[in-house]
Amino acid sequence: LAKTTQPISMDSYEGQEVNITCSHNNIATNDYITWYQQFPSQGPRFIIQGYKTKVTNEVASLFIPADRKSSTLSLPRVSLSDTAVYYCLVGDRGSARQLTFGSGTQLTVLP
Amino acid sequence: EPEVTQTPSHQVTQMGQEVILRCVPISNHLYFYWYRQILGQKVEFLVSFYNNEISEKSEIFDDQFSVERPDGSNFTLKIRSTKLEDSAMYFCASFPSGGYNEQFFGPGTRLTVL
């Protein structure tokens, strides 16, 4: 499994765009990059997944450079309710194997 | 929108007692998982279950743990003789066949062992 590294914590203010970068130097050819969000005392929730270039959904954008050794989750115009832990995971798409969570990035949105 | 449900939301037990944590996965999903998260720590994989048998299990999932799918809807985690260190949030998750790595997590059961 490719190891991922992301910042332990980040602070932002309401209305700002937040970018959380994850490095995964040993990503394999078949691996996809997936981000999950976890609020306190809740289960993780899927946010977005991508393989290369850019993916956008109603919640976030995911930017993946050509070498795929890193990825950036972008949250536009964050609000207080976006305060959560964000996890970057790397793995084979469509695999039913277990997810391996790292420590994640604690994002705190301030008023 | 379909969701994974778990009961109870909070379970308090005495050390050495048996507990059963219950989950109802999303109805057309085929793969089921239990994870746990000790307060302030990472989400850790315990076990995966497919076709009525364990697919994979972690080192945490020792002989005191067991899983069962007693009927077509429930998925349970039993801890036979609880220890203080079993105190954690336990999350059930499910995954559809042909899915794209998106596991759907339940809200969790907070287990407190006294």
Coordinates of C-alpha atoms in Angstrom, one line a residue:
Chain A
L1 CA 0.0 0.0 0.0
A2 CA 1.3 3.5 -0.9
K3 CA 2.1 5.5 2.2
T4 CA 0.4 8.9 2.4
T5 CA 1.6 12.1 4.1
Q6 CA -0.5 15.1 4.9
P7 CA -0.3 18.0 7.3
I8 CA -1.6 17.3 10.8
S9 CA -3.7 20.4 11.0
M10 CA -4.8 23.5 9.2
D11 CA -6.7 26.6 10.1
S12 CA -8.8 28.7 7.8
Y13 CA -11.5 31.4 8.0
E14 CA -15.0 31.2 6.7
G15 CA -15.4 32.0 3.0
Q16 CA -11.8 31.1 2.2
E17 CA -10.7 28.4 -0.2
V18 CA -8.7 25.6 1.5
N19 CA -6.2 23.4 -0.1
I20 CA -5.0 20.3 1.6
T21 CA -2.1 18.5 0.0
C22 CA -1.3 14.8 0.3
S23 CA 1.9 13.2 -0.9
H24 CA 2.0 9.6 -2.0
N25 CA 5.4 9.0 -3.6
N26 CA 5.0 5.3 -4.0
I27 CA 1.6 5.3 -5.7
A28 CA 1.1 2.3 -8.0
T29 CA -0.2 2.5 -11.6
N30 CA -3.6 1.0 -10.6
D31 CA -4.1 3.2 -7.6
Y32 CA -6.7 5.9 -7.3
I33 CA -6.7 8.7 -4.8
T34 CA -9.7 9.0 -2.5
W35 CA -10.5 11.6 0.2
Y36 CA -12.8 11.1 3.1
Q37 CA -14.1 13.5 5.7
Q38 CA -14.8 12.7 9.3
F39 CA -16.8 14.9 11.8
P40 CA -16.3 14.2 15.5
S41 CA -18.1 11.1 16.7
Q42 CA -19.2 10.2 13.2
G43 CA -18.1 7.7 10.6
P44 CA -15.8 8.8 7.7
R45 CA -17.7 10.0 4.6
F46 CA -16.5 9.8 1.0
I47 CA -15.8 13.1 -0.6
I48 CA -14.1 12.6 -3.9
Q49 CA -11.9 10.3 -5.9
G50 CA -9.6 10.7 -8.9
Y51 CA -6.8 9.2 -11.0
K52 CA -5.2 12.1 -12.7
T53 CA -5.7 15.8 -13.7
K54 CA -8.7 17.3 -12.1
V55 CA -12.0 16.0 -10.7
T56 CA -14.8 18.2 -9.4
N57 CA -18.0 17.5 -7.7
E58 CA -20.5 19.5 -5.7
V59 CA -18.4 19.4 -2.6
A60 CA -14.7 19.7 -3.6
S61 CA -12.1 19.5 -6.3
L62 CA -9.2 17.2 -6.5
F63 CA -6.0 18.2 -8.4
I64 CA -3.6 15.5 -9.3
P65 CA -0.3 16.4 -11.2
A66 CA 1.0 14.3 -14.1
D67 CA 3.5 12.4 -11.9
R68 CA 0.6 11.5 -9.4
K69 CA 3.0 11.7 -6.5
S70 CA 0.8 14.1 -4.7
S71 CA -2.8 15.4 -4.8
T72 CA -4.6 18.5 -3.5
L73 CA -8.1 18.5 -2.1
S74 CA -9.6 21.9 -2.6
L75 CA -12.6 23.1 -0.6
P76 CA -14.1 26.3 -2.0
R77 CA -15.5 28.9 0.4
V78 CA -15.4 26.9 3.6
S79 CA -17.9 27.3 6.4
L80 CA -17.7 26.5 10.1
S81 CA -19.4 23.2 9.3
D82 CA -16.4 22.1 7.2
T83 CA -14.4 21.7 10.4
A84 CA -13.5 18.0 10.3
V85 CA -10.6 15.6 9.7
Y86 CA -9.8 15.0 6.1
Y87 CA -8.1 11.7 5.1
C88 CA -6.2 11.0 1.9
L89 CA -6.2 7.3 0.9
V90 CA -4.6 5.6 -2.0
G91 CA -5.7 2.2 -3.4
D92 CA -7.0 0.1 -6.2
R93 CA -10.3 1.4 -7.6
G94 CA -13.1 -1.2 -7.3
S95 CA -11.2 -3.2 -4.8
A96 CA -13.2 -4.3 -1.8
R97 CA -10.1 -4.4 0.4
Q98 CA -10.1 -2.6 3.7
L99 CA -9.3 1.1 3.8
T100 CA -6.2 2.1 5.6
F101 CA -6.6 5.5 7.2
G102 CA -3.6 7.7 8.2
S103 CA -3.8 10.4 10.8
G104 CA -5.6 12.8 8.5
T105 CA -5.6 16.6 8.5
Q106 CA -7.6 18.4 11.1
L107 CA -9.2 21.4 9.4
T108 CA -10.5 24.1 11.7
V109 CA -12.6 26.8 10.2
L110 CA -12.7 30.0 12.2
P111 CA -15.4 32.7 12.1
Chain B
E1 CA -30.6 8.1 0.3
P2 CA -29.7 4.7 1.7
E3 CA -27.5 4.6 4.7
V4 CA -25.8 2.2 7.1
T5 CA -27.3 2.1 10.5
Q6 CA -25.8 0.9 13.8
T7 CA -27.2 0.1 17.2
P8 CA -26.8 1.0 20.0
S9 CA -25.3 4.4 19.6
H10 CA -23.6 4.0 23.0
Q11 CA -22.9 0.9 25.0
V12 CA -21.5 0.8 28.5
T13 CA -20.3 -2.5 29.9
Q14 CA -18.3 -4.0 32.6
M15 CA -14.9 -5.5 31.9
G16 CA -15.2 -9.2 31.1
Q17 CA -18.8 -9.0 29.8
E18 CA -19.8 -9.8 26.3
V19 CA -21.2 -7.2 23.9
I20 CA -22.8 -7.4 20.5
L21 CA -22.7 -4.4 18.2
R22 CA -25.3 -4.4 15.5
C23 CA -25.2 -3.0 12.0
V24 CA -27.6 -2.9 9.1
P25 CA -25.6 -2.4 5.9
I26 CA -27.1 -0.9 2.7
S27 CA -29.4 -3.5 1.3
N28 CA -27.7 -4.2 -2.1
H29 CA -24.2 -4.1 -0.8
L30 CA -22.2 -7.3 -0.6
Y31 CA -19.0 -6.5 1.4
F32 CA -19.1 -5.5 5.0
Y33 CA -16.5 -4.2 7.4
W34 CA -15.9 -3.3 11.0
Y35 CA -13.5 -0.6 11.9
R36 CA -12.7 0.9 15.3
Q37 CA -11.3 4.3 16.4
I38 CA -9.9 4.8 19.9
L39 CA -10.4 8.3 21.1
G40 CA -8.0 10.7 19.4
Q41 CA -6.4 7.9 17.2
K42 CA -6.7 6.6 13.7
V43 CA -9.6 4.6 12.2
E44 CA -8.3 1.0 12.3
F45 CA -9.6 -1.9 10.2
L46 CA -10.8 -4.9 12.1
V47 CA -12.4 -7.3 9.7
S48 CA -14.1 -7.6 6.3
F49 CA -16.9 -10.1 5.4
Y50 CA -18.1 -11.3 2.1
N51 CA -20.3 -14.2 1.0
N52 CA -20.9 -15.2 4.6
E53 CA -17.3 -15.5 5.6
I54 CA -14.4 -13.4 6.8
S55 CA -12.3 -12.1 3.9
E56 CA -9.6 -10.4 5.8
K57 CA -8.9 -9.5 9.4
S58 CA -6.3 -7.4 11.2
E59 CA -4.1 -8.3 14.1
I60 CA -6.6 -6.6 16.4
F61 CA -9.3 -9.1 15.5
D62 CA -8.2 -11.8 17.8
D63 CA -10.2 -14.7 19.3
Q64 CA -12.3 -12.5 21.5
F65 CA -13.9 -11.0 18.4
S66 CA -16.4 -12.6 16.0
V67 CA -18.7 -11.5 13.3
E68 CA -21.9 -12.8 12.0
R69 CA -24.6 -12.1 9.4
P70 CA -27.5 -13.9 11.2
D71 CA -30.1 -12.9 8.6
G72 CA -30.3 -11.0 5.3
S73 CA -30.0 -7.6 6.8
N74 CA -28.0 -7.6 10.1
F75 CA -24.2 -7.7 10.5
T76 CA -22.9 -8.1 14.0
L77 CA -19.7 -7.8 15.9
K78 CA -19.4 -9.7 19.1
I79 CA -16.7 -9.1 21.7
R80 CA -16.6 -12.1 24.0
S81 CA -14.9 -10.8 27.1
T82 CA -14.4 -7.0 27.0
K83 CA -11.2 -5.3 28.2
L84 CA -10.7 -1.7 29.1
E85 CA -8.7 -1.2 25.9
D86 CA -11.7 -2.2 23.8
S87 CA -13.3 1.2 24.6
A88 CA -13.6 2.9 21.3
M89 CA -16.0 3.9 18.5
Y90 CA -16.9 1.0 16.3
F91 CA -17.9 1.7 12.8
C92 CA -19.6 -0.6 10.4
A93 CA -19.2 0.0 6.7
S94 CA -20.5 -1.6 3.5
F95 CA -19.4 -1.6 -0.1
P96 CA -21.3 -2.6 -3.2
S97 CA -20.1 -5.1 -5.8
G98 CA -18.7 -3.1 -8.6
G99 CA -18.2 0.0 -6.5
Y100 CA -15.4 2.4 -6.8
N101 CA -13.6 2.3 -3.5
E102 CA -16.3 4.3 -1.7
Q103 CA -17.2 2.5 1.5
F104 CA -20.3 3.7 3.3
F105 CA -19.8 4.1 7.0
G106 CA -22.4 4.0 9.7
P107 CA -22.6 6.5 12.5
G108 CA -20.8 4.3 14.9
T109 CA -21.3 2.7 18.3
R110 CA -19.4 4.2 21.2
L111 CA -18.3 1.3 23.5
T112 CA -17.2 2.2 27.0
V113 CA -15.7 -0.6 29.1
L114 CA -15.6 0.1 32.8

